[in-house]
């Protein structure tokens, strides 16, 4: 049983002032009742990273800093993009790779996902590889094969030594931001599929997270029955209370299972 990892993906929300405010609220709640086991990561927009890092450092907060994306190139003519080295310099330790919103709206194909995963690992940061099917794929019953193909394509070119820096987030697209959480049985089934692929890459120790309308109301149930090692949280991470309620649910379930 792996200690849970809970990542707040703020997406394109919160300007720098709002981001600092939310980080301070998270700090108050974490200090008042620190999670015993769960690892907590905040992934704000690029422009907020430095300020959020400052609050984390000033408060000596046991919270990691994540980025929502990175460009796989080292430097050069990539207007509007941000490199792994730039993120590392800011104190970023985690990078989301291939979030479905990047894949769907910004043409990030499997090749770009694989290249980004390699760059993040080579740059010494920890990657959270996001996979998940859309509604049509699920209705056709092809979700297992689809997610397996996404995983294989991303992991195939990764040097063996880089594998331990990778976690996986299973995020069915139909559940992201919709309020339609996957059922516990669906999550557990996909945990099995993903673990099967990871075993083939000798990545049995990798964490597998769930994401998709996770909330304080469903976090305990998903933690208990979903066979996942934590959550990638979008909407509910934009309020400190709901984010910390999810952290505590995962933390409590882990403590009970140990
Ligand atoms: C996400 O963006 O990764 C996500 C899971 O969003 P939400 O929790 O809002 O569904």
Coordinates of N, CA and C in Angstrom, one line a residue, residues 82-235:
X82 N 7.2 26.8 -21.9 CA 8.0 26.8 -20.7 C 8.7 25.5 -20.6
X83 N 10.1 25.5 -20.4 CA 10.8 24.3 -20.4 C 10.9 23.7 -19.0
X84 N 11.3 22.4 -19.0 CA 11.5 21.7 -17.7 C 12.5 22.4 -16.8
X85 N 13.7 22.8 -17.4 CA 14.7 23.5 -16.6 C 14.2 24.7 -15.9
X86 N 13.3 25.5 -16.7 CA 12.8 26.7 -16.1 C 11.9 26.4 -14.9
X87 N 11.2 25.3 -15.0 CA 10.3 24.9 -13.9 C 11.1 24.4 -12.7
X88 N 12.1 23.7 -13.0 CA 13.0 23.2 -11.9 C 13.6 24.3 -11.1
X89 N 14.0 25.4 -11.8 CA 14.6 26.5 -11.2 C 13.6 27.2 -10.2
X90 N 12.3 27.1 -10.5 CA 11.3 27.7 -9.7 C 11.0 26.9 -8.5
X91 N 11.6 25.7 -8.4 CA 11.2 24.8 -7.3 C 10.1 23.8 -7.6
X92 N 9.8 23.7 -8.8 CA 8.7 22.7 -9.2 C 9.3 21.3 -9.1
X93 N 8.6 20.4 -8.5 CA 9.0 19.1 -8.4 C 8.2 18.1 -9.2
X94 N 7.0 18.5 -9.6 CA 6.0 17.6 -10.3 C 5.5 18.3 -11.6
X95 N 5.3 17.5 -12.6 CA 4.7 18.0 -13.8 C 3.6 17.1 -14.3
X96 N 2.4 17.6 -14.6 CA 1.4 16.9 -15.2 C 1.7 16.7 -16.7
X97 N 1.7 15.5 -17.2 CA 2.0 15.2 -18.6 C 0.8 14.6 -19.3
X98 N 0.4 15.3 -20.4 CA -0.7 14.8 -21.2 C -2.0 14.8 -20.6
X99 N -2.3 15.9 -19.8 CA -3.7 16.1 -19.3 C -4.6 16.1 -20.5
X100 N -5.8 15.5 -20.3 CA -6.7 15.4 -21.4 C -7.1 16.7 -22.1
X101 N -7.0 17.8 -21.3 CA -7.3 19.1 -21.9 C -6.2 19.6 -22.8
X102 N -5.0 19.2 -22.5 CA -3.9 19.4 -23.4 C -4.0 18.6 -24.7
X103 N -4.4 17.3 -24.5 CA -4.5 16.4 -25.6 C -5.7 16.9 -26.5
X104 N -6.8 17.2 -25.9 CA -8.0 17.5 -26.7 C -8.0 18.9 -27.3
X105 N -7.6 19.9 -26.5 CA -7.7 21.3 -27.0 C -6.4 21.9 -27.6
X106 N -5.3 21.2 -27.3 CA -4.0 21.8 -27.7 C -3.2 20.8 -28.5
X107 N -3.9 19.8 -29.1 CA -3.3 18.9 -30.1 C -2.1 18.2 -29.6
X108 N -2.1 17.8 -28.3 CA -0.9 17.1 -27.8 C -1.2 15.6 -28.1
X109 N -0.4 15.1 -29.1 CA -0.6 13.7 -29.5 C 0.2 12.8 -28.6
X110 N 0.1 11.5 -28.9 CA 0.8 10.5 -28.1 C 2.3 10.7 -28.2
X111 N 2.8 11.1 -29.4 CA 4.2 11.3 -29.6 C 4.7 12.5 -28.7
X112 N 3.9 13.6 -28.6 CA 4.3 14.7 -27.8 C 4.2 14.4 -26.3
X113 N 3.3 13.5 -26.0 CA 3.2 13.1 -24.6 C 4.4 12.3 -24.2
X114 N 4.8 11.4 -25.1 CA 6.0 10.6 -24.8 C 7.3 11.4 -24.7
X115 N 7.4 12.4 -25.6 CA 8.6 13.3 -25.6 C 8.6 14.1 -24.3
X116 N 7.4 14.6 -23.9 CA 7.3 15.4 -22.7 C 7.7 14.6 -21.4
X117 N 7.2 13.4 -21.4 CA 7.5 12.5 -20.3 C 9.0 12.2 -20.2
X118 N 9.6 12.0 -21.3 CA 11.1 11.8 -21.3 C 11.8 13.1 -20.8
X119 N 11.3 14.2 -21.3 CA 12.0 15.5 -20.9 C 11.9 15.7 -19.4
X120 N 10.7 15.5 -18.9 CA 10.4 15.8 -17.5 C 11.3 14.8 -16.6
X121 N 11.3 13.6 -17.0 CA 12.1 12.6 -16.2 C 13.6 12.9 -16.3
X122 N 14.1 13.2 -17.6 CA 15.5 13.6 -17.8 C 15.9 14.8 -17.0
X123 N 14.9 15.7 -16.8 CA 15.2 17.0 -16.1 C 15.1 16.8 -14.6
X124 N 14.9 15.6 -14.1 CA 14.9 15.3 -12.7 C 13.6 15.6 -12.0
X125 N 12.6 15.9 -12.7 CA 11.3 16.1 -12.0 C 10.4 14.9 -12.1
X126 N 9.4 14.9 -11.3 CA 8.5 13.7 -11.2 C 7.3 14.0 -12.1
X127 N 7.0 13.0 -12.9 CA 5.9 13.2 -13.9 C 4.6 12.5 -13.4
X128 N 3.5 13.1 -13.7 CA 2.2 12.5 -13.5 C 1.6 12.3 -14.9
X129 N 1.7 11.1 -15.5 CA 1.2 10.8 -16.8 C -0.3 10.6 -16.8
X130 N -1.0 11.5 -17.5 CA -2.5 11.4 -17.5 C -3.0 10.6 -18.6
X131 N -3.9 9.7 -18.3 CA -4.5 8.9 -19.4 C -6.0 8.8 -19.1
X132 N -6.8 8.4 -20.1 CA -8.2 8.2 -19.9 C -9.0 8.3 -21.2
X133 N -10.1 7.6 -21.2 CA -10.9 7.5 -22.4 C -12.1 8.6 -22.4
X134 N -12.6 8.8 -23.6 CA -13.8 9.7 -23.7 C -15.0 8.8 -23.6
X135 N -16.2 9.5 -23.7 CA -17.4 8.8 -23.5 C -17.7 7.8 -24.6
X136 N -17.3 8.1 -25.8 CA -17.6 7.2 -27.0 C -16.8 5.9 -26.8
X137 N -15.6 6.1 -26.4 CA -14.7 4.9 -26.2 C -15.2 4.0 -25.1
X138 N -15.7 4.7 -24.0 CA -16.3 3.8 -22.9 C -17.5 3.1 -23.4
X139 N -18.4 3.9 -24.1 CA -19.6 3.2 -24.5 C -19.4 2.1 -25.5
X140 N -18.3 2.2 -26.2 CA -18.0 1.0 -27.2 C -17.3 -0.1 -26.4
X141 N -17.0 0.1 -25.1 CA -16.4 -1.0 -24.3 C -14.9 -1.1 -24.6
X142 N -14.3 0.0 -25.2 CA -12.9 -0.1 -25.6 C -12.0 0.6 -24.6
X143 N -12.5 1.0 -23.4 CA -11.7 1.8 -22.5 C -10.4 1.2 -22.0
X144 N -10.5 -0.1 -21.8 CA -9.3 -0.8 -21.3 C -8.2 -0.8 -22.3
X145 N -8.5 -1.2 -23.6 CA -7.5 -1.2 -24.6 C -7.0 0.2 -24.9
X146 N -7.9 1.2 -24.9 CA -7.5 2.6 -25.2 C -6.5 3.1 -24.2
X147 N -6.8 2.9 -22.9 CA -5.9 3.4 -21.9 C -4.5 2.6 -21.9
X148 N -4.7 1.3 -22.2 CA -3.4 0.5 -22.3 C -2.5 1.0 -23.4
X149 N -3.2 1.4 -24.6 CA -2.4 1.9 -25.7 C -1.7 3.3 -25.3
X150 N -2.5 4.1 -24.6 CA -1.9 5.4 -24.2 C -0.7 5.2 -23.3
X151 N -0.8 4.3 -22.4 CA 0.3 4.0 -21.5 C 1.5 3.5 -22.2
X152 N 1.2 2.5 -23.0 CA 2.4 1.8 -23.7 C 3.1 2.8 -24.6
X153 N 2.3 3.7 -25.3 CA 3.0 4.6 -26.2 C 3.8 5.6 -25.4
X154 N 3.4 6.0 -24.2 CA 4.1 7.0 -23.4 C 5.3 6.4 -22.8
X155 N 5.2 5.1 -22.3 CA 6.3 4.5 -21.5 C 7.3 3.9 -22.4
X156 N 7.0 3.5 -23.6 CA 7.9 2.7 -24.4 C 9.3 3.3 -24.6
X157 N 9.3 4.6 -24.8 CA 10.7 5.2 -25.1 C 11.3 5.8 -23.8
X158 N 10.8 5.4 -22.7 CA 11.4 6.0 -21.4 C 12.6 5.1 -21.0
X159 N 13.7 5.7 -20.7 CA 14.8 4.9 -20.2 C 14.4 4.2 -18.9
X160 N 14.9 3.0 -18.7 CA 14.6 2.2 -17.6 C 14.8 3.0 -16.3
X161 N 15.9 3.7 -16.2 CA 16.2 4.5 -14.9 C 15.2 5.6 -14.7
X162 N 14.5 6.0 -15.7 CA 13.6 7.1 -15.5 C 12.2 6.7 -15.0
X163 N 12.0 5.4 -15.0 CA 10.6 4.9 -14.7 C 10.1 5.3 -13.3
X164 N 11.1 5.3 -12.4 CA 10.6 5.5 -11.0 C 10.2 6.9 -10.7
X165 N 10.4 7.8 -11.7 CA 9.9 9.2 -11.5 C 8.5 9.4 -12.0
X166 N 7.8 8.3 -12.4 CA 6.5 8.5 -13.1 C 5.4 7.9 -12.2
X167 N 4.4 8.7 -12.1 CA 3.1 8.2 -11.5 C 2.1 8.3 -12.7
X168 N 1.0 7.6 -12.5 CA -0.1 7.7 -13.6 C -1.4 8.2 -13.0
X169 N -2.1 9.0 -13.7 CA -3.4 9.5 -13.3 C -4.4 9.0 -14.3
X170 N -5.4 8.2 -13.8 CA -6.5 7.7 -14.7 C -7.6 8.7 -14.6
X171 N -7.9 9.4 -15.7 CA -8.9 10.4 -15.7 C -9.8 10.2 -16.9
X172 N -10.9 9.5 -16.6 CA -11.9 9.4 -17.7 C -12.4 10.8 -18.1
X173 N -12.4 11.1 -19.4 CA -12.7 12.5 -19.8 C -14.1 12.8 -19.5
X174 N -15.0 11.8 -19.6 CA -16.4 12.1 -19.3 C -16.7 12.4 -17.8
X175 N -15.7 12.2 -17.0 CA -15.8 12.5 -15.5 C -15.2 13.8 -15.1
X176 N -14.4 14.4 -16.0 CA -13.6 15.6 -15.7 C -14.5 16.8 -15.7
X177 N -14.6 17.5 -14.6 CA -15.4 18.8 -14.6 C -16.9 18.6 -14.8
X178 N -17.4 17.4 -14.8 CA -18.8 17.2 -15.1 C -19.6 16.9 -13.9
X179 N -19.0 16.6 -12.8 CA -19.8 16.2 -11.6 C -20.2 14.7 -11.7
X180 N -19.8 14.0 -12.8 CA -20.1 12.6 -13.0 C -18.9 11.8 -12.7
X181 N -18.8 11.4 -11.4 CA -17.6 10.6 -11.0 C -17.7 9.2 -11.5
X182 N -16.6 8.6 -11.8 CA -16.7 7.2 -12.2 C -17.1 6.4 -11.0
X183 N -17.8 5.3 -11.2 CA -18.2 4.4 -10.1 C -16.9 3.7 -9.6
X184 N -17.0 3.3 -8.3 CA -15.9 2.6 -7.7 C -15.5 1.4 -8.4
X185 N -16.4 0.6 -9.0 CA -16.1 -0.6 -9.7 C -15.4 -0.2 -11.0
X186 N -15.8 0.9 -11.6 CA -15.1 1.3 -12.9 C -13.7 1.7 -12.6
X187 N -13.5 2.4 -11.5 CA -12.2 2.9 -11.1 C -11.3 1.7 -10.8
X188 N -11.8 0.7 -10.0 CA -11.1 -0.4 -9.6 C -10.7 -1.3 -10.8
X189 N -11.6 -1.4 -11.8 CA -11.3 -2.2 -13.0 C -10.1 -1.5 -13.7
X190 N -10.2 -0.2 -13.9 CA -9.1 0.5 -14.6 C -7.8 0.5 -13.8
X191 N -7.9 0.4 -12.5 CA -6.6 0.3 -11.7 C -6.0 -1.0 -12.1
X192 N -6.8 -2.1 -12.3 CA -6.2 -3.4 -12.6 C -5.6 -3.3 -14.0
X193 N -6.2 -2.7 -15.0 CA -5.7 -2.6 -16.3 C -4.3 -1.9 -16.3
X194 N -4.3 -0.7 -15.6 CA -3.1 0.1 -15.5 C -2.0 -0.6 -14.8
X195 N -2.3 -1.2 -13.7 CA -1.3 -2.0 -13.0 C -0.7 -3.1 -13.8
X196 N -1.6 -3.7 -14.6 CA -1.1 -4.8 -15.5 C 0.0 -4.3 -16.5
X197 N -0.3 -3.1 -17.1 CA 0.6 -2.5 -18.0 C 1.9 -2.1 -17.3
X198 N 1.7 -1.5 -16.1 CA 2.9 -1.0 -15.4 C 3.8 -2.2 -15.0
X199 N 3.2 -3.3 -14.6 CA 4.0 -4.5 -14.2 C 4.9 -4.9 -15.4
X200 N 4.4 -4.8 -16.6 CA 5.2 -5.2 -17.8 C 6.4 -4.3 -18.0
X201 N 6.3 -3.1 -17.4 CA 7.4 -2.1 -17.5 C 8.2 -2.1 -16.2
X202 N 8.0 -3.1 -15.4 CA 8.6 -3.2 -14.1 C 8.4 -1.9 -13.3
X203 N 7.2 -1.4 -13.3 CA 6.8 -0.2 -12.6 C 5.7 -0.5 -11.5
X204 N 5.9 -1.7 -10.9 CA 4.9 -2.1 -9.9 C 4.8 -1.1 -8.7
X205 N 5.8 -0.3 -8.5 CA 5.8 0.6 -7.4 C 5.2 1.9 -7.7
X206 N 4.9 2.2 -9.0 CA 4.3 3.5 -9.4 C 3.0 3.7 -8.7
X207 N 2.7 5.0 -8.4 CA 1.4 5.4 -7.9 C 0.5 5.5 -9.1
X208 N -0.8 5.1 -8.8 CA -1.9 5.3 -9.8 C -2.9 6.1 -9.1
X209 N -3.2 7.3 -9.7 CA -4.2 8.2 -9.1 C -5.5 8.2 -9.9
X210 N -6.6 8.6 -9.3 CA -7.8 8.8 -10.1 C -8.1 10.3 -10.1
X211 N -8.7 10.7 -11.2 CA -9.1 12.1 -11.3 C -10.4 12.1 -12.1
X212 N -11.3 13.0 -11.7 CA -12.6 13.2 -12.4 C -13.7 13.4 -11.4
X213 N -14.0 14.7 -11.2 CA -15.0 15.2 -10.2 C -14.9 14.6 -8.8
X214 N -13.7 14.5 -8.4 CA -13.5 14.0 -7.0 C -13.9 15.2 -6.1
X215 N -14.6 14.8 -5.0 CA -15.1 15.8 -4.1 C -15.0 15.2 -2.6
X216 N -15.2 16.1 -1.6 CA -15.3 15.6 -0.3 C -16.3 14.5 -0.1
X217 N -17.4 14.5 -0.9 CA -18.5 13.6 -0.8 C -18.1 12.2 -1.3
X218 N -17.2 12.1 -2.3 CA -16.9 10.8 -2.8 C -15.5 10.3 -2.6
X219 N -14.7 11.1 -2.0 CA -13.2 10.8 -1.8 C -13.0 9.5 -1.0
X220 N -13.8 9.4 0.1 CA -13.5 8.2 1.0 C -13.9 7.0 0.3
X221 N -15.1 7.0 -0.4 CA -15.6 5.8 -1.1 C -14.6 5.4 -2.2
X222 N -14.1 6.4 -2.9 CA -13.1 6.1 -4.0 C -11.8 5.6 -3.4
X223 N -11.4 6.2 -2.3 CA -10.1 5.7 -1.7 C -10.3 4.3 -1.2
X224 N -11.4 4.0 -0.6 CA -11.6 2.6 -0.1 C -11.7 1.6 -1.1
X225 N -12.6 1.8 -2.1 CA -12.9 0.8 -3.1 C -12.2 0.9 -4.4
X226 N -11.6 2.0 -4.7 CA -11.1 2.3 -6.0 C -9.7 1.7 -6.3
X227 N -9.0 1.3 -5.3 CA -7.6 0.7 -5.5 C -6.7 1.7 -6.1
X228 N -6.9 3.0 -5.8 CA -6.0 4.0 -6.3 C -5.1 4.6 -5.2
X229 N -4.0 5.2 -5.6 CA -3.0 5.7 -4.6 C -3.2 7.2 -4.4
X230 N -4.3 7.8 -4.7 CA -4.5 9.2 -4.4 C -5.4 9.8 -5.6
X231 N -5.4 11.1 -5.6 CA -6.3 11.8 -6.5 C -5.6 13.0 -7.2
X232 N -6.1 13.2 -8.5 CA -5.8 14.5 -9.2 C -7.1 15.2 -9.1
X233 N -7.1 16.4 -8.5 CA -8.3 17.1 -8.2 C -8.4 18.4 -8.9
X234 N -9.4 18.6 -9.7 CA -9.5 19.9 -10.4 C -10.4 20.9 -9.6
X235 N -11.7 20.9 -9.9 CA -12.6 21.9 -9.3 C -12.5 22.0 -7.8

